[in-house]
Amino acid sequence: MSSDGWWQDAIFYQIYPRSFYDSNGDGEGDLRGVTDNLAYVRDLGVDAVWMSPFYKSPNKDGGYDVSDPRDVDPRHGNLSDAKELFGRAKELGLKIIIDIIPNHFSSEHVWFKAALAAPKGSLERSRFHFHDGKDSKTPPNNWISLFGGSAWTQVEDGQWYLHLFDTSQPDLNWENTQVQADFEKTLRFWLDLGVDGFRIDVAHGLAKENLLQDHFDPQGLSNALRLDVEMDSAERSALLASVPFFDRDGVHDVYRSWRKVFDSYDRDIMAVAEAWVHPPERAIRYVRSDELNQVFNFDLLVSQFDDVELFDCIERTLKLMSGTQASPTWALSNHDTPRLVTRVGAEQARALALFTFGLPGSCYVYQGQELGLPDADLADADRQDPAFIRSKGAQKGRDGARVPLPWAGDVTPFGFTFGKPWLPIPQEWAELTIENQSKNEHSSLMLYHDVISLRKSSLSGTTDFAWTATPNGSGVISFRRGTVEIALNTSDKPVRLKTSGRVLVSSSEPNLVVADEVEIAPRACIWLELSNSAEK
Ligand code: BGC
């Protein structure tokens, strides 16, 4: 069918259901809470919602450990709540995509329980990666889990199973046709209920190579895969190029068959891959015309607030994607990384948001990013991330970025729940509630409203893009799209820009405008409407 490519320049809002809104007072967000508050998301001006997992799960990894991919976890509601949510999204004109997690199941999934009960070499075990160890006490190879510790766990009869993440997340064997068929069934199940697409978790992980061989530097490799470990970039690159379990050619067979499923529907279905690949050029393999529609670009998610770094990342991404049918994607935060404000600072976070909303392609906003929430400083006793638990505290984990949203009122938990929230919401967030920010025209929330609506009115339908300032030592980079120029000052000094343009929006007030100059505040971004003479 012909495609309107609704996702090409869409803004997606990522909902982490556990922390969005709790309607029943059990301290965890639920689908009803999302449905009842979806108008807040629509009012932001976004086009689509990405729902992080809400499937049946023992919740050892924030729901990314799925024990039944075709049912809703009772903590989040039930299937009719899901249907209501999809219906409400439609009513509000929002597209909805959901997470799908094909790399692993939860150890509570019936298949894994059956595998444990079945003998070595059985069909039940062949759906996962069960192998004999090198000897009775040594796993088949030396791979390290991304959450720390061995990537293998031994079962009663002495065999070992592979889990790239937590022990409770056994990796699936994608050479097994039952695994392939089961996922196609899951795709159809949710598509039949009305979703518009999928965010594919660990999309680069499904095919494994050299499963029975040691890696030459397992600890180095594990560090290279962790964003919180600093490493010389050449060393990191060399290690990342040697990963035997990510980005193997076999993953693409899976997405070719999924594309056929998507195309069998008479509406436009999209899928975006979470694929951390190296070198970055490999990413475009996921968006070949018979595969997926988008691949996440994680460069911005880890870059410093630095003109050279930002310019390089944007330029590389635009060039890479220009040779494909896919549009670029831009994400400044998600549920796996420190919150933007904590990573770069509050003013910088506002400036970066403005800058990226001007770029061609689609933007992903993680819930709470629009409020300028920082990471919460949690006590270790509150932390639940398996990365924290498995690494015995060496990795603090991602809980700080997953604290529930502060909605209203002066006292924590700020209307998120009438019970006890699953993670404490800092009392210092009183200023940051949605209620407060909605009343304050200078708030981060209002800035997002303004810039998203400007993007719609001034940039939709504009396909051109041209740099107007590249890094030159001043800290300023800028580009033009149609009649709009967008400039970012990453330096700590105000910078004057020659322009006849009129300021449309600015991340930091006020901007001094004199004659044909505008002054951009330190660490700020502005959008300018160019007068006719300045166009071209
Ligand atoms: C998800 C994480 C999760 C991991 C294992 C990721 O990429 O975004 O939250 O822990 O996959 O499923």
XYZ file of C-alpha atoms and ligand atoms in Angstrom:
548
model
C 0.000 0.000 0.000
C 1.097 3.587 -0.428
C 2.408 5.253 2.649
C 1.804 8.696 4.090
C 4.877 8.202 6.294
C 3.191 9.877 9.271
C 6.276 9.171 11.408
C 8.754 10.961 9.153
C 8.663 14.247 11.067
C 6.487 13.216 14.008
C 7.173 14.065 17.623
C 6.834 10.965 19.791
C 6.217 11.208 23.529
C 7.559 8.226 25.473
C 5.298 7.106 28.305
C 6.893 4.972 30.985
C 3.561 3.631 32.305
C 4.777 2.723 35.757
C 5.577 6.362 36.449
C 2.997 8.276 34.438
C -0.201 8.308 36.533
C -1.573 5.888 39.119
C -5.365 5.686 38.999
C -5.909 3.015 41.669
C -3.575 4.002 44.477
C -1.234 0.986 44.377
C 1.727 3.319 43.877
C 2.403 2.302 40.260
C 1.129 3.989 37.139
C -1.447 2.123 35.040
C -3.134 2.190 31.646
C -6.265 3.843 33.009
C -4.035 6.595 34.376
C -2.611 7.059 30.887
C -6.027 7.086 29.207
C -7.425 9.600 31.696
C -4.480 11.954 31.218
C -3.755 11.518 27.550
C -5.131 14.976 26.823
C -2.064 16.373 28.626
C 0.097 14.650 26.031
C -2.088 15.772 23.141
C -2.022 19.350 24.457
C 1.755 19.331 24.274
C 1.274 19.156 20.527
C 2.998 15.827 19.934
C 1.877 13.477 17.174
C 2.416 10.063 18.680
C 2.942 8.142 21.880
C 5.451 5.370 22.482
C 4.302 3.156 25.352
C 7.080 1.395 27.249
C 6.089 -2.172 28.284
C 2.879 -2.871 30.178
C 2.814 -6.634 29.525
C 2.624 -9.412 32.085
C 5.928 -9.365 33.860
C 7.488 -10.176 37.214
C 8.999 -6.739 36.749
C 12.605 -7.595 37.453
C 13.678 -5.150 34.728
C 10.960 -2.508 34.650
C 8.677 -4.683 32.512
C 11.373 -5.489 29.918
C 11.160 -9.037 31.300
C 7.963 -10.249 29.696
C 6.168 -13.384 30.878
C 3.202 -13.004 28.510
C 3.620 -10.606 25.586
C -0.063 -10.813 24.661
C -1.519 -9.770 27.988
C -1.429 -6.757 30.299
C 0.188 -6.992 33.708
C -2.440 -6.698 36.472
C -0.373 -3.863 38.012
C -1.109 -1.886 34.854
C -4.687 -3.039 34.233
C -6.086 -5.485 31.704
C -6.668 -5.914 28.000
C -9.842 -3.858 27.963
C -7.908 -0.973 29.538
C -5.410 -1.329 26.690
C -8.215 -1.208 24.127
C -9.655 1.862 25.797
C -6.275 3.538 25.712
C -5.816 2.828 22.011
C -9.334 4.141 21.356
C -8.696 7.309 23.335
C -5.451 7.924 21.442
C -7.340 7.647 18.187
C -10.009 10.052 19.434
C -7.311 12.583 20.302
C -5.576 12.153 16.961
C -2.487 10.534 18.473
C -0.717 7.575 16.868
C 0.411 4.936 19.286
C 3.416 2.635 19.146
C 4.307 0.033 21.751
C 7.477 -1.707 22.849
C 8.182 -5.215 21.635
C 10.939 -7.178 23.353
C 12.229 -9.964 21.097
C 15.698 -10.578 22.531
C 14.461 -12.338 25.654
C 11.479 -13.473 27.656
C 11.110 -13.467 31.413
C 12.153 -16.662 33.190
C 8.493 -16.757 34.301
C 7.296 -17.276 30.712
C 5.689 -20.730 30.239
C 8.297 -21.617 27.627
C 11.168 -21.084 30.019
C 9.467 -23.023 32.781
C 8.913 -25.842 30.288
C 12.578 -25.624 29.237
C 13.711 -26.048 32.832
C 11.461 -29.061 33.251
C 12.578 -30.650 29.964
C 15.794 -32.626 29.354
C 18.944 -31.470 27.553
C 18.546 -31.368 23.801
C 14.744 -31.039 23.999
C 12.562 -28.878 21.782
C 11.639 -26.864 24.899
C 15.291 -25.958 25.491
C 15.949 -25.161 21.843
C 13.825 -22.007 22.066
C 16.541 -20.518 24.307
C 20.329 -20.858 24.358
C 21.020 -23.841 26.607
C 24.515 -25.332 26.433
C 26.883 -27.517 28.406
C 29.670 -25.685 30.179
C 33.387 -26.032 29.471
C 33.429 -28.236 32.535
C 30.985 -28.813 35.374
C 31.659 -25.389 36.918
C 32.610 -23.194 33.958
C 30.052 -21.600 31.619
C 30.232 -22.184 27.851
C 32.053 -18.874 27.320
C 33.273 -15.823 29.219
C 30.663 -13.247 28.110
C 29.554 -10.717 30.706
C 25.926 -9.631 31.111
C 25.192 -5.977 30.325
C 23.981 -5.708 33.898
C 27.225 -7.210 35.297
C 28.289 -10.770 36.206
C 28.410 -13.781 33.873
C 25.968 -13.876 30.952
C 25.281 -17.545 31.792
C 23.363 -19.165 34.621
C 23.579 -22.850 35.461
C 20.434 -24.950 35.910
C 19.906 -28.043 38.017
C 21.083 -30.642 35.504
C 24.336 -28.717 34.945
C 23.516 -26.976 31.624
C 23.776 -23.198 31.295
C 21.465 -20.678 29.631
C 22.442 -17.363 28.093
C 21.087 -14.030 29.351
C 22.678 -10.854 28.023
C 20.728 -8.968 30.692
C 19.407 -10.215 34.051
C 19.295 -13.939 34.960
C 15.523 -13.500 34.827
C 15.746 -12.564 31.106
C 16.794 -15.703 29.177
C 17.779 -14.886 25.575
C 15.599 -16.396 22.867
C 17.036 -18.497 20.066
C 15.924 -16.792 16.865
C 16.952 -19.732 14.723
C 14.009 -21.574 16.234
C 10.946 -21.274 13.991
C 8.549 -21.387 16.947
C 10.175 -18.234 18.311
C 9.759 -16.534 14.943
C 6.108 -17.594 14.664
C 5.275 -16.568 18.208
C 6.534 -13.023 17.651
C 4.586 -12.681 14.420
C 1.541 -13.700 16.403
C 2.328 -11.008 18.999
C 2.767 -8.330 16.320
C -0.590 -9.214 14.801
C -2.255 -9.406 18.197
C -1.465 -5.769 19.000
C -1.917 -4.512 15.451
C -5.385 -6.056 15.450
C -6.108 -4.109 18.624
C -5.236 -0.895 16.825
C -1.616 0.099 17.512
C 0.270 1.934 14.790
C 3.684 0.399 15.270
C 6.478 -0.797 17.504
C 9.668 0.275 19.212
C 11.878 -2.784 18.966
C 13.899 -3.378 22.106
C 17.521 -4.527 21.643
C 16.751 -4.835 17.940
C 20.412 -5.524 17.186
C 20.661 -8.460 19.589
C 18.664 -11.328 18.163
C 21.396 -13.137 16.253
C 24.422 -14.471 18.109
C 27.735 -15.691 16.759
C 30.536 -17.739 18.309
C 28.274 -18.733 21.129
C 30.713 -21.298 22.390
C 33.851 -19.166 22.124
C 35.459 -16.836 24.625
C 35.814 -13.157 23.835
C 39.410 -11.914 24.004
C 38.531 -9.074 26.446
C 35.124 -9.662 28.073
C 35.547 -6.990 30.747
C 36.729 -4.421 28.192
C 33.787 -5.282 25.988
C 31.343 -4.982 28.846
C 32.793 -1.567 29.772
C 32.662 -0.419 26.159
C 28.952 -1.235 26.055
C 28.266 0.836 29.159
C 27.661 4.531 28.641
C 28.694 5.393 32.179
C 32.224 4.034 31.740
C 34.675 6.508 30.231
C 37.040 5.034 27.696
C 39.431 6.122 25.019
C 37.290 6.351 21.875
C 39.665 4.313 19.670
C 39.731 1.560 22.272
C 35.952 1.665 22.595
C 35.521 1.530 18.818
C 37.820 -1.470 18.508
C 35.980 -3.323 21.242
C 32.535 -2.455 19.915
C 33.504 -3.729 16.495
C 34.201 -7.109 18.097
C 30.848 -7.748 19.811
C 29.763 -11.301 18.939
C 26.141 -10.879 20.031
C 25.055 -7.534 18.582
C 24.387 -6.394 15.041
C 25.045 -9.742 13.354
C 23.712 -10.056 9.825
C 21.045 -12.584 10.861
C 18.938 -9.938 12.629
C 17.907 -8.510 9.292
C 16.070 -11.689 8.253
C 13.793 -11.096 11.216
C 12.932 -7.546 10.191
C 12.338 -8.529 6.580
C 9.704 -10.966 7.735
C 8.201 -8.424 10.145
C 7.945 -5.891 7.313
C 5.725 -8.358 5.472
C 3.468 -8.539 8.514
C 3.275 -4.730 8.734
C 2.575 -4.403 5.025
C -0.278 -6.872 5.227
C -2.316 -4.218 7.104
C -4.246 -1.601 5.188
C -2.936 1.236 7.311
C 0.502 2.698 7.772
C 2.471 0.708 10.357
C 5.891 1.867 11.499
C 8.690 0.336 13.530
C 11.754 1.946 15.073
C 14.796 -0.065 16.080
C 16.700 0.348 19.293
C 20.023 -0.614 17.764
C 23.291 0.488 19.322
C 25.622 -0.343 16.466
C 29.164 0.313 15.528
C 30.350 1.923 13.314
C 27.296 4.243 12.998
C 27.025 3.517 9.254
C 25.740 0.049 10.157
C 22.536 1.665 11.428
C 21.225 2.241 7.932
C 21.035 -1.494 7.349
C 18.003 -1.522 9.686
C 16.071 0.925 7.514
C 16.487 -0.692 4.123
C 13.248 -0.484 2.181
C 12.171 -4.015 3.091
C 12.986 -3.630 6.793
C 12.133 -0.985 9.409
C 11.125 2.671 9.182
C 13.450 4.271 11.673
C 16.473 3.511 13.778
C 17.255 5.420 16.945
C 20.224 7.676 16.754
C 21.754 7.699 20.202
C 24.568 10.171 19.530
C 22.644 13.145 20.909
C 21.713 11.135 23.950
C 25.330 10.936 24.958
C 26.840 14.129 23.557
C 28.206 16.982 25.580
C 26.799 20.492 25.266
C 29.512 21.355 22.823
C 29.206 22.989 19.404
C 31.757 20.735 17.709
C 30.331 17.528 19.115
C 26.742 18.495 18.350
C 27.577 19.673 14.863
C 29.471 16.468 14.068
C 26.690 14.282 15.367
C 23.932 16.101 13.488
C 25.892 16.354 10.270
C 26.835 12.659 10.362
C 23.256 11.614 11.030
C 21.786 13.786 8.290
C 24.322 12.470 5.777
C 23.783 8.876 6.789
C 20.025 9.089 6.583
C 19.940 11.058 3.360
C 20.839 7.889 1.498
C 17.874 5.973 2.912
C 14.086 6.060 2.824
C 14.085 6.776 6.579
C 14.047 10.091 8.371
C 16.578 10.915 11.100
C 15.530 10.473 14.727
C 16.576 12.704 17.609
C 16.353 11.750 21.278
C 17.807 13.714 24.169
C 16.747 11.317 26.905
C 14.955 8.050 27.594
C 14.318 5.647 30.462
C 17.820 4.133 30.201
C 19.956 7.248 30.471
C 20.434 10.090 32.957
C 17.872 12.836 32.554
C 18.862 15.668 30.227
C 19.001 18.340 32.943
C 21.313 16.177 35.042
C 23.507 15.357 32.073
C 23.958 18.858 30.641
C 22.407 21.421 33.046
C 19.046 23.208 33.135
C 19.673 26.084 30.705
C 21.484 23.777 28.327
C 18.570 21.331 28.404
C 16.152 24.059 27.293
C 18.515 25.185 24.570
C 19.103 21.674 23.251
C 15.392 20.959 23.120
C 14.799 24.058 21.015
C 17.674 23.210 18.727
C 16.628 19.614 18.084
C 12.952 20.450 17.531
C 14.148 22.486 14.562
C 15.949 19.595 12.898
C 14.468 17.613 10.033
C 13.204 14.175 11.043
C 11.363 12.992 14.102
C 11.951 13.746 17.777
C 11.409 11.486 20.760
C 10.610 13.152 24.106
C 10.828 11.095 27.299
C 8.063 11.822 29.825
C 9.174 14.498 32.284
C 11.771 15.897 29.874
C 9.257 18.620 29.036
C 9.156 19.519 32.741
C 12.932 19.783 32.996
C 13.013 17.089 35.682
C 16.482 16.161 36.937
C 17.459 12.651 38.047
C 16.189 12.050 41.574
C 18.836 11.366 44.144
C 17.565 8.059 45.540
C 18.669 6.162 48.587
C 20.240 2.826 47.682
C 17.466 1.081 49.614
C 14.930 2.458 47.114
C 16.767 1.355 43.989
C 15.235 -1.478 41.964
C 17.208 -1.532 38.725
C 18.775 -4.971 38.114
C 21.900 -3.128 36.945
C 22.260 -1.776 40.509
C 21.475 -5.117 42.103
C 23.653 -7.331 39.860
C 26.622 -4.982 39.949
C 26.315 -4.804 43.757
C 25.956 -1.044 43.573
C 28.902 -0.439 41.210
C 26.368 0.806 38.643
C 23.808 3.113 40.284
C 21.358 2.163 37.570
C 18.493 3.985 35.927
C 15.931 4.458 38.712
C 16.820 8.143 39.175
C 15.452 8.837 35.682
C 12.290 6.786 36.261
C 10.747 8.555 39.252
C 6.998 9.235 38.762
C 5.767 12.507 37.285
C 4.794 15.318 39.685
C 1.308 16.404 38.600
C -0.119 18.881 41.092
C -0.216 20.227 44.648
C 2.536 21.232 47.060
C 3.303 17.952 48.741
C 4.915 14.812 47.363
C 3.667 12.551 45.664
C 2.099 15.526 43.873
C -1.084 13.841 42.693
C 0.718 10.964 40.949
C -0.944 8.490 43.326
C -3.126 8.488 46.401
C -0.961 5.630 47.718
C 2.796 5.335 48.207
C 4.700 5.811 44.947
C 6.969 2.922 43.900
C 9.892 5.362 43.937
C 9.805 8.446 46.181
C 9.199 11.765 44.414
C 11.496 14.453 45.862
C 9.692 17.204 47.789
C 11.977 19.696 45.965
C 9.975 19.003 42.811
C 7.078 21.128 44.142
C 8.130 23.914 41.763
C 8.243 21.505 38.844
C 4.711 20.108 38.903
C 2.650 20.179 35.737
C 0.117 22.352 37.561
C 2.733 24.950 38.490
C 4.470 24.971 35.152
C 1.200 25.347 33.280
C 0.686 28.672 35.068
C 4.179 29.993 34.419
C 4.893 31.267 30.925
C 8.667 30.943 31.485
C 8.524 27.298 32.533
C 10.121 24.440 30.681
C 6.668 22.997 29.968
C 5.495 26.218 28.312
C 8.688 26.404 26.291
C 7.964 22.924 24.924
C 4.384 23.986 24.114
C 5.618 27.056 22.278
C 8.347 25.427 20.275
C 6.293 22.376 19.308
C 3.532 24.602 18.039
C 6.037 26.758 16.154
C 7.565 23.665 14.598
C 4.100 22.804 13.300
C 3.286 26.256 12.007
C 6.681 27.209 10.566
C 8.443 24.019 9.608
C 5.919 21.418 8.569
C 6.273 20.664 4.914
C 9.758 22.231 4.875
C 12.246 19.693 3.646
C 15.291 21.910 3.157
C 18.113 22.289 5.626
C 21.315 24.334 5.420
C 23.948 25.147 8.005
C 24.394 28.894 8.411
C 27.146 28.710 11.030
C 29.457 25.781 11.644
C 31.882 25.577 14.594
C 34.302 28.501 14.408
C 35.509 28.943 17.960
C 32.607 31.172 19.052
C 30.491 28.288 20.352
C 27.668 29.102 17.931
C 26.142 26.771 15.378
C 23.042 27.545 13.348
C 20.975 26.307 10.467
C 18.170 27.524 8.288
C 14.971 25.771 7.296
C 12.664 27.670 4.977
C 12.307 31.126 6.470
C 13.408 30.056 9.948
C 16.932 30.267 11.295
C 17.794 28.390 14.471
C 20.959 29.289 16.371
C 22.562 27.697 19.408
C 25.150 29.348 21.623
C 27.015 26.672 23.569
C 29.492 29.143 25.065
C 29.388 30.850 28.454
C 29.320 34.318 26.883
C 26.557 36.183 25.102
C 27.119 36.162 21.350
C 25.843 38.649 18.778
C 24.498 37.418 15.486
C 23.980 39.588 12.397
C 20.435 39.083 11.243
C 17.368 40.957 10.183
C 15.256 38.197 11.648
C 12.579 38.480 14.301
C 12.879 36.301 17.428
C 10.159 33.637 17.424
C 11.154 31.770 20.533
C 14.142 31.683 22.786
C 15.293 29.287 25.492
C 16.548 32.112 27.627
C 15.041 35.581 27.978
C 15.669 38.293 27.170
C 17.558 38.545 23.900
C 18.866 41.935 23.154
C 17.912 42.974 19.634
C 19.543 46.047 18.131
C 19.366 47.245 14.534
C 20.370 44.183 12.518
C 21.832 42.194 15.393
C 20.472 39.822 17.957
C 22.315 38.786 21.072
C 21.984 35.164 22.110
C 22.420 34.565 25.817
C 25.055 32.100 27.056
C 23.922 28.466 26.745
C 20.826 29.432 24.791
C 19.032 28.779 21.531
C 16.798 31.066 19.484
C 14.490 30.666 16.532
C 14.334 33.600 14.136
C 11.825 34.344 11.410
C 13.866 35.760 8.559
C 12.546 38.743 6.686
C 12.176 38.259 2.944
C 15.439 39.988 2.129
C 17.333 37.628 4.409
C 15.880 34.505 2.802
C 17.591 32.410 0.171
C 15.641 -1.340 27.372
C 16.098 -1.416 28.786
C 16.136 -2.875 29.183
C 16.962 -3.705 28.191
C 16.702 -5.162 28.336
C 16.810 -2.012 26.692
O 17.377 -1.580 25.689
O 15.449 -0.040 26.891
O 15.308 -0.675 29.649
O 16.720 -3.009 30.441
O 16.631 -3.385 26.881
O 15.425 -5.457 27.864
